[in-house]
Each structure stands twice: as C-alpha cells, then as structure tokens.
C-alpha cells in the first residue's frame, strides 16, 4: 500500500523537540510565559519541516481566519493598480500570520455583493475596499455588521473608519499650476466617473486652478477614465482637430495619458509643443513613453503597505477612526514622496 505523506502538525513538532503539544502551540503564538530559547527552537523546527497551521482548525478554535480580503474592481485598463496594490499589501503582511485573498468584481456587478459574500461566509477577518463613493453603502453595511475594514479612498459621511487615500485635490490644483507655468490658457480633463469621491476631489482642485490662474475649461465630452483606450484616443483626436482645441490636458491616470497622447498625435500635433499634458501615474513609464509629459507620481505599493498595516492594527484593537493616511508627491520631487501618517 502506498504511503501517504501527511502535512506536519503540532504533534510532529512536539515529537521532534521533546516539548508538549501545548508548549509548542503557545511558543508559536509568542506566549509570554514561554522562554525565548523554547520559542526559537520550536520556530526553527517548524520552519525546517514546513509546518503550516490549519486554517480550518484555527477558525474552529478562535473564530478567526487570519485572512485579509482585498475586494477589487477588475475593469481596469493597462497599467492597472491591481498588481501594484497586491504587491504592497503582500510585502506588509510578510512575516505576519495573515494572508491575502483577492475577490474580484466587475463594473456590471453590484459592488455590495462581494462584500456581503465575505461577511456572510466569514471568509476573512478584515476587508479592504476601493472606488469609494461619497455616501458608500458598503461602509454603512460593514459598520452595521461590525466587520473590520479599510478603504482605499474616502467618503463624505461622518462614519469613522480606517482609510488610505491619494491627495487628488492637491494633484489637480498643482497640475493646473504646472499647466499655467507652461503657458496654457484652455484646459481639458480626463477624470473618472462623477459618482466616485475622488472625482469630487479632482474637480475641486481643477476648479480652484481655473479660477486662480484665469484659465478656461474646454470640456472633453463623454470621455472618462473608465472608457476604453480606443474611445479616449478617438475622443481626444476629435477634440484636437476642432478649431477651439485646448492647449493643455490634465489626466488622472497614466494609462489614459497614453491614449490621450495617441489622440493628440493622430490629429497631427505633438505633446510638449502644441499641447501640454499633465498626468498622474502609478508606474515610472510615461517619462520614457514621451518625456514631454509632465508627471505626478502615485505610490500605489506604498498605499498597499499602509492599507495592510491598518488592517493588522484593526486586528490588534486600534480605533478605526484613528487610522487615516493621505499620500502625495509633488511634481518636482519624483523621488521624495510626501506621506502623512496619520491625517
């Protein structure tokens, strides 16, 4: 009969170290009544034999899964935030007892459904959500269900919760300031759909810049970040062929800026000569794609690290209302991000 190789258990470690199963269990939990020498011995053996705690057993004993669930919209274009966000979260969780599970959903889905699924099945201890709305039903639901959560983005409600965000209002204003320095008088924007909170932040900074720098808006109709690359390119090309085209464009995403650049060039114009383009980006690619593009950097891996840090702190009993972080980096200081912890 073929021998079945079973995964190592606490009994395996106890047999190899000579300690009791209880002592091994408490050593792995870093219990204060277990000596440092014992903990070191137990952890070394556990690592050598590839011991992994049973999550099913853990849930039965403690009611915890030691899982953090990142609920992400998958309808992202190229240079999406997904892989960078996951990378940052995973880096922060390394060395902890927590693991990351990603639950995807689409724009065509109800964004509350994946949240409900995680809560109702008890499949995670903490939830991370993004694409926040001013009065987000997911926030109200999670608070009502007493489910720990962190948001990537803010709401306009007074419900206290943990959040991490990029300062989009400051970016938009500083972007307008940059366009003004480049001599622009008429500006178009490519922003997200208006029902998201960060559209309001972007619009606020943009309107402040319009007023302060005496600029006018040339609206790019029916074009938002959620459009396809082809749609953005076509819309920009059409605008750039019009007699009253803008001399500046403010873009809230690097992927959209590639399509914007293609649209400008399809119209026979050149970025940096005929039209100035200021863009936010989450990867260091636009400077290589077209050096004339003016870029502001959004450190998405850092955002992921802070999101994970806050998730772990919630599990340690921290007050959700005390956990907030606004991240920003100025145009002229690409290698020195300004991160405020907390706000």
Short mmCIF file of C-alpha atoms in Angstrom, two decimals:
data_model
loop_
_atom_site.label_atom_id
_atom_site.label_comp_id
_atom_site.label_asym_id
_atom_site.label_seq_id
_atom_site.Cartn_x
_atom_site.Cartn_y
_atom_site.Cartn_z
CA UNK A 1 0.00 0.00 0.00
CA UNK A 2 1.34 3.42 -0.99
CA UNK A 3 2.40 5.58 1.93
CA UNK A 4 0.53 8.89 2.26
CA UNK A 5 2.65 11.91 3.13
CA UNK A 6 0.67 13.97 5.58
CA UNK A 7 1.49 17.61 6.38
CA UNK A 8 3.37 18.17 9.66
CA UNK A 9 1.29 19.05 12.71
CA UNK A 10 1.87 20.41 16.21
CA UNK A 11 2.34 16.78 17.31
CA UNK A 12 5.18 16.45 14.77
CA UNK A 13 6.98 19.47 16.24
CA UNK A 14 6.33 18.24 19.78
CA UNK A 15 7.84 14.83 18.94
CA UNK A 16 10.93 16.42 17.33
CA UNK A 17 11.57 18.97 20.10
CA UNK A 18 10.51 16.97 23.15
CA UNK A 19 8.07 19.67 24.24
CA UNK A 20 4.39 19.14 24.87
CA UNK A 21 1.83 19.99 22.18
CA UNK A 22 0.52 22.79 24.39
CA UNK A 23 4.00 24.28 24.84
CA UNK A 24 4.60 24.11 21.07
CA UNK A 25 1.29 25.81 20.35
CA UNK A 26 1.96 28.60 22.84
CA UNK A 27 5.52 29.08 21.57
CA UNK A 28 4.24 29.57 18.00
CA UNK A 29 1.74 32.13 19.37
CA UNK A 30 4.60 34.02 21.09
CA UNK A 31 3.04 33.48 24.53
CA UNK A 32 4.84 35.50 27.27
CA UNK A 33 5.17 32.53 29.62
CA UNK A 34 7.28 30.56 27.11
CA UNK A 35 11.03 31.20 27.16
CA UNK A 36 12.79 32.81 24.20
CA UNK A 37 15.01 29.74 23.85
CA UNK A 38 11.98 27.44 23.58
CA UNK A 39 10.29 29.74 21.06
CA UNK A 40 13.42 29.84 18.92
CA UNK A 41 13.77 26.05 18.97
CA UNK A 42 10.11 25.47 18.10
CA UNK A 43 10.09 28.03 15.28
CA UNK A 44 13.29 26.61 13.80
CA UNK A 45 11.86 23.08 13.67
CA UNK A 46 8.52 24.36 12.33
CA UNK A 47 10.35 26.17 9.53
CA UNK A 48 12.57 23.20 8.72
CA UNK A 49 9.68 20.77 8.34
CA UNK A 50 7.39 23.24 6.55
CA UNK A 51 4.71 23.42 9.23
CA UNK A 52 1.62 25.48 8.35
CA UNK A 53 -1.26 25.94 10.82
CA UNK A 54 -4.60 24.52 9.74
CA UNK A 55 -6.91 27.42 8.93
CA UNK A 56 -9.99 25.30 9.39
CA UNK A 57 -8.81 24.29 12.84
CA UNK A 58 -7.81 27.84 13.67
CA UNK A 59 -11.25 29.10 12.74
CA UNK A 60 -12.90 26.46 14.92
CA UNK A 61 -10.70 27.34 17.90
CA UNK A 62 -10.60 31.14 17.64
CA UNK A 63 -13.32 32.22 15.21
CA UNK A 64 -10.58 33.92 13.14
CA UNK A 65 -9.41 33.07 9.63
CA UNK A 66 -6.20 35.15 9.60
CA UNK A 67 -7.24 36.25 6.12
CA UNK A 68 -7.44 39.79 4.76
CA UNK A 69 -9.74 40.10 1.74
CA UNK A 70 -8.98 42.73 -0.90
CA UNK A 71 -12.11 43.37 -2.97
CA UNK A 72 -11.03 44.88 -6.29
CA UNK A 73 -12.74 46.08 -9.43
CA UNK A 74 -11.21 44.17 -12.35
CA UNK A 75 -12.38 46.53 -15.11
CA UNK A 76 -9.06 48.35 -15.17
CA UNK A 77 -7.11 49.34 -18.25
CA UNK A 78 -3.38 48.75 -18.81
CA UNK A 79 -1.02 49.86 -16.05
CA UNK A 80 -3.79 48.96 -13.57
CA UNK A 81 -3.42 49.42 -9.85
CA UNK A 82 -4.20 45.79 -9.10
CA UNK A 83 -0.76 44.16 -9.22
CA UNK A 84 0.92 47.12 -7.50
CA UNK A 85 -1.68 47.17 -4.75
CA UNK A 86 -1.36 43.42 -4.18
CA UNK A 87 2.43 43.73 -4.13
CA UNK A 88 2.36 46.41 -1.45
CA UNK A 89 -0.15 44.57 0.73
CA UNK A 90 1.73 41.27 0.42
CA UNK A 91 5.02 42.94 1.38
CA UNK A 92 3.48 44.36 4.54
CA UNK A 93 1.86 41.05 5.51
CA UNK A 94 5.12 39.12 5.11
CA UNK A 95 6.16 37.80 8.49
CA UNK A 96 2.67 38.19 9.96
CA UNK A 97 0.14 35.41 10.46
CA UNK A 98 -2.21 36.97 7.93
CA UNK A 99 -2.68 36.03 4.30
CA UNK A 100 -4.22 37.97 1.42
CA UNK A 101 -7.17 36.80 -0.66
CA UNK A 102 -8.32 38.88 -3.65
CA UNK A 103 -12.02 38.91 -4.52
CA UNK A 104 -12.73 40.47 -7.93
CA UNK A 105 -15.88 42.15 -9.20
CA UNK A 106 -16.87 44.00 -12.37
CA UNK A 107 -18.49 47.37 -13.11
CA UNK A 108 -21.53 45.40 -14.22
CA UNK A 109 -21.84 43.81 -10.76
CA UNK A 110 -23.36 45.23 -7.60
CA UNK A 111 -20.26 46.31 -5.58
CA UNK A 112 -22.03 45.37 -2.35
CA UNK A 113 -22.41 41.69 -3.33
CA UNK A 114 -18.76 40.59 -2.88
CA UNK A 115 -18.68 42.43 0.46
CA UNK A 116 -21.82 40.61 1.58
CA UNK A 117 -20.35 37.29 0.49
CA UNK A 118 -17.21 37.75 2.60
CA UNK A 119 -19.20 38.86 5.64
CA UNK A 120 -21.91 36.19 5.39
CA UNK A 121 -19.47 33.33 4.82
CA UNK A 122 -16.99 34.56 7.43
CA UNK A 123 -14.20 34.03 4.92
CA UNK A 124 -11.98 36.89 6.17
CA UNK A 125 -11.24 38.86 9.33
CA UNK A 126 -10.72 42.20 7.57
CA UNK A 127 -11.92 43.65 4.26
CA UNK A 128 -10.20 46.25 2.04
CA UNK A 129 -12.40 48.06 -0.48
CA UNK A 130 -11.76 50.77 -3.08
CA UNK A 131 -13.52 53.06 -5.60
CA UNK A 132 -15.29 54.87 -2.80
CA UNK A 133 -18.46 56.90 -3.21
CA UNK A 134 -19.43 59.96 -1.09
CA UNK A 135 -22.13 58.00 0.77
CA UNK A 136 -20.89 54.47 0.23
CA UNK A 137 -23.38 51.73 1.08
CA UNK A 138 -20.54 49.27 1.64
CA UNK A 139 -19.20 51.36 4.52
CA UNK A 140 -22.61 51.50 6.19
CA UNK A 141 -23.09 47.76 5.71
CA UNK A 142 -19.68 46.83 7.14
CA UNK A 143 -20.17 49.06 10.18
CA UNK A 144 -23.64 47.60 10.77
CA UNK A 145 -22.19 44.09 10.57
CA UNK A 146 -19.30 45.02 12.88
CA UNK A 147 -16.82 43.85 10.24
CA UNK A 148 -13.34 45.44 10.38
CA UNK A 149 -12.43 47.18 7.12
CA UNK A 150 -10.10 49.70 5.48
CA UNK A 151 -10.96 51.81 2.45
CA UNK A 152 -8.71 52.90 -0.39
CA UNK A 153 -10.27 56.33 -0.77
CA UNK A 154 -12.61 58.40 1.37
CA UNK A 155 -16.31 59.03 1.79
CA UNK A 156 -18.06 62.27 2.69
CA UNK A 157 -20.00 60.72 5.56
CA UNK A 158 -19.16 61.21 9.22
CA UNK A 159 -18.92 57.47 9.86
CA UNK A 160 -15.45 56.85 11.36
CA UNK A 161 -13.39 54.21 9.61
CA UNK A 162 -9.83 53.43 8.58
CA UNK A 163 -8.78 54.82 5.18
CA UNK A 164 -5.80 55.49 2.92
CA UNK A 165 -6.01 57.91 0.00
CA UNK A 166 -4.02 59.89 -2.54
CA UNK A 167 -4.45 63.67 -2.35
CA UNK A 168 -6.23 64.06 -5.68
CA UNK A 169 -7.41 67.59 -4.95
CA UNK A 170 -3.84 68.77 -4.45
CA UNK A 171 -2.69 66.89 -7.53
CA UNK A 172 -5.34 68.57 -9.71
CA UNK A 173 -4.52 72.03 -8.37
CA UNK A 174 -0.76 71.50 -8.74
CA UNK A 175 -1.36 70.09 -12.21
CA UNK A 176 -3.18 73.28 -13.16
CA UNK A 177 -0.36 75.30 -11.66
CA UNK A 178 2.07 73.39 -13.86
CA UNK A 179 -0.05 73.96 -16.98
CA UNK A 180 -0.21 77.65 -16.15
CA UNK A 181 3.59 77.81 -15.91
CA UNK A 182 3.74 76.20 -19.35
CA UNK A 183 1.56 78.98 -20.75
CA UNK A 184 -1.74 77.10 -21.12
CA UNK A 185 -5.00 79.06 -21.20
CA UNK A 186 -7.59 76.41 -22.12
CA UNK A 187 -7.61 73.02 -20.40
CA UNK A 188 -9.48 69.73 -20.80
CA UNK A 189 -9.60 66.95 -18.23
CA UNK A 190 -9.82 63.16 -18.28
CA UNK A 191 -11.21 62.23 -14.86
CA UNK A 192 -13.14 59.22 -13.50
CA UNK A 193 -16.92 58.85 -13.45
CA UNK A 194 -18.52 61.59 -11.30
CA UNK A 195 -20.16 59.32 -8.71
CA UNK A 196 -16.78 58.46 -7.14
CA UNK A 197 -15.43 60.57 -4.27
CA UNK A 198 -12.07 61.10 -5.88
CA UNK A 199 -13.77 62.73 -8.91
CA UNK A 200 -15.01 65.41 -6.49
CA UNK A 201 -11.50 65.87 -5.13
CA UNK A 202 -10.04 66.16 -8.64
CA UNK A 203 -12.80 68.53 -9.76
CA UNK A 204 -12.31 70.73 -6.70
CA UNK A 205 -8.59 71.13 -7.36
CA UNK A 206 -9.21 71.69 -11.06
CA UNK A 207 -11.82 74.40 -10.47
CA UNK A 208 -9.57 76.12 -7.94
CA UNK A 209 -6.82 76.19 -10.57
CA UNK A 210 -9.17 77.52 -13.25
CA UNK A 211 -10.14 80.45 -11.04
CA UNK A 212 -6.71 81.22 -9.63
CA UNK A 213 -4.80 81.04 -12.91
CA UNK A 214 -7.52 82.65 -15.05
CA UNK A 215 -7.87 79.61 -17.32
CA UNK A 216 -10.91 78.28 -19.17
CA UNK A 217 -12.25 74.74 -19.46
CA UNK A 218 -12.63 73.04 -22.83
CA UNK A 219 -14.79 70.05 -21.96
CA UNK A 220 -13.93 66.66 -23.44
CA UNK A 221 -17.48 65.32 -23.64
CA UNK A 222 -18.38 61.76 -22.73
CA UNK A 223 -14.79 60.73 -22.06
CA UNK A 224 -13.80 59.40 -18.61
CA UNK A 225 -11.07 57.13 -17.27
CA UNK A 226 -13.45 54.18 -17.46
CA UNK A 227 -13.66 54.47 -21.26
CA UNK A 228 -11.54 52.13 -23.35
CA UNK A 229 -8.16 53.27 -24.64
CA UNK A 230 -9.62 53.42 -28.16
CA UNK A 231 -12.53 55.59 -27.02
CA UNK A 232 -10.23 58.01 -25.21
CA UNK A 233 -7.88 58.20 -28.20
CA UNK A 234 -10.76 58.82 -30.62
CA UNK A 235 -12.34 61.47 -28.38
CA UNK A 236 -9.08 63.36 -27.93
CA UNK A 237 -8.25 63.20 -31.66
CA UNK A 238 -11.66 64.65 -32.48
CA UNK A 239 -11.23 67.44 -29.94
CA UNK A 240 -7.73 68.25 -31.17
CA UNK A 241 -8.98 68.66 -34.74
CA UNK A 242 -11.56 71.24 -33.65
CA UNK A 243 -10.88 74.97 -34.17
CA UNK A 244 -11.04 75.80 -30.46
CA UNK A 245 -8.95 72.92 -29.15
CA UNK A 246 -7.35 73.20 -25.68
CA UNK A 247 -3.65 73.86 -25.23
CA UNK A 248 -3.48 71.74 -22.08
CA UNK A 249 -4.88 68.44 -20.76
CA UNK A 250 -5.00 67.22 -17.16
CA UNK A 251 -5.19 63.42 -16.86
CA UNK A 252 -5.84 61.43 -13.68
CA UNK A 253 -4.25 58.15 -14.88
CA UNK A 254 -1.15 57.07 -16.75
CA UNK A 255 -2.98 54.55 -18.93
CA UNK A 256 -5.40 57.24 -20.11
CA UNK A 257 -2.45 59.53 -20.87
CA UNK A 258 -1.03 57.02 -23.34
CA UNK A 259 -4.36 57.06 -25.20
CA UNK A 260 -4.51 60.88 -24.91
CA UNK A 261 -1.05 61.15 -26.44
CA UNK A 262 -2.07 58.87 -29.31
CA UNK A 263 -5.14 61.04 -29.92
CA UNK A 264 -3.04 64.21 -29.96
CA UNK A 265 -0.60 62.67 -32.43
CA UNK A 266 -3.42 61.35 -34.64
CA UNK A 267 -4.52 64.96 -35.00
CA UNK A 268 -1.05 65.87 -36.27
CA UNK A 269 0.01 67.60 -33.06
CA UNK A 270 2.82 67.00 -30.59
CA UNK A 271 2.79 66.79 -26.79
CA UNK A 272 5.03 69.45 -25.32
CA UNK A 273 4.96 71.60 -28.45
CA UNK A 274 1.31 72.07 -29.45
CA UNK A 275 -0.40 70.66 -26.37
CA UNK A 276 0.84 70.30 -22.78
CA UNK A 277 -0.13 67.14 -20.90
CA UNK A 278 -0.01 66.78 -17.13
CA UNK A 279 -0.75 63.33 -15.74
CA UNK A 280 -0.81 61.31 -12.58
CA UNK A 281 0.85 57.90 -12.92
CA UNK A 282 1.44 54.88 -10.72
CA UNK A 283 4.39 53.48 -12.69
CA UNK A 284 7.54 55.20 -13.95
CA UNK A 285 6.66 54.70 -17.61
CA UNK A 286 5.28 57.96 -19.00
CA UNK A 287 8.65 59.73 -18.84
CA UNK A 288 10.04 57.00 -21.09
CA UNK A 289 6.99 56.88 -23.35
CA UNK A 290 7.00 60.62 -24.04
CA UNK A 291 9.47 62.71 -21.99
CA UNK A 292 7.42 65.86 -22.66
CA UNK A 293 4.56 64.57 -20.46
CA UNK A 294 4.55 66.26 -17.04
CA UNK A 295 4.02 63.60 -14.38
CA UNK A 296 3.00 63.37 -10.75
CA UNK A 297 3.63 60.02 -9.09
CA UNK A 298 1.13 57.99 -7.04
CA UNK A 299 2.91 55.37 -4.94
CA UNK A 300 0.40 52.52 -5.10
CA UNK A 301 2.66 49.89 -3.46
CA UNK A 302 3.08 52.29 -0.52
CA UNK A 303 -0.69 52.67 -0.41
CA UNK A 304 -0.98 48.88 -0.28
CA UNK A 305 1.53 48.69 2.56
CA UNK A 306 -0.40 51.22 4.63
CA UNK A 307 -3.73 49.51 3.88
CA UNK A 308 -2.29 46.22 5.16
CA UNK A 309 -0.73 47.92 8.18
CA UNK A 310 -4.09 49.41 9.12
CA UNK A 311 -5.83 46.07 8.61
CA UNK A 312 -3.39 44.43 11.03
CA UNK A 313 -3.84 47.27 13.52
CA UNK A 314 -7.61 46.79 13.43
CA UNK A 315 -7.00 43.18 14.42
CA UNK A 316 -4.90 44.46 17.33
CA UNK A 317 -7.81 46.55 18.57
CA UNK A 318 -6.91 50.02 17.27
CA UNK A 319 -9.70 52.58 16.94
CA UNK A 320 -10.73 52.70 13.22
CA UNK A 321 -11.23 56.46 13.43
CA UNK A 322 -7.56 56.93 14.35
CA UNK A 323 -6.25 55.22 11.21
CA UNK A 324 -6.03 57.57 8.23
CA UNK A 325 -3.32 58.46 5.73
CA UNK A 326 -3.12 60.90 2.84
CA UNK A 327 -0.33 60.24 0.32
CA UNK A 328 1.05 62.77 -2.16
CA UNK A 329 4.16 63.58 -4.18
CA UNK A 330 4.96 66.90 -5.83
CA UNK A 331 5.84 67.26 -9.49
CA UNK A 332 9.40 68.46 -8.92
CA UNK A 333 10.26 65.82 -6.32
CA UNK A 334 9.69 62.48 -8.03
CA UNK A 335 11.95 60.60 -5.63
CA UNK A 336 10.72 62.12 -2.40
CA UNK A 337 7.08 61.22 -1.67
CA UNK A 338 5.25 63.18 1.00
CA UNK A 339 3.31 60.74 3.13
CA UNK A 340 1.26 61.92 6.06
CA UNK A 341 0.67 59.24 8.72
CA UNK A 342 -1.93 59.84 10.02
CA UNK A 343 -4.13 62.68 8.76
#
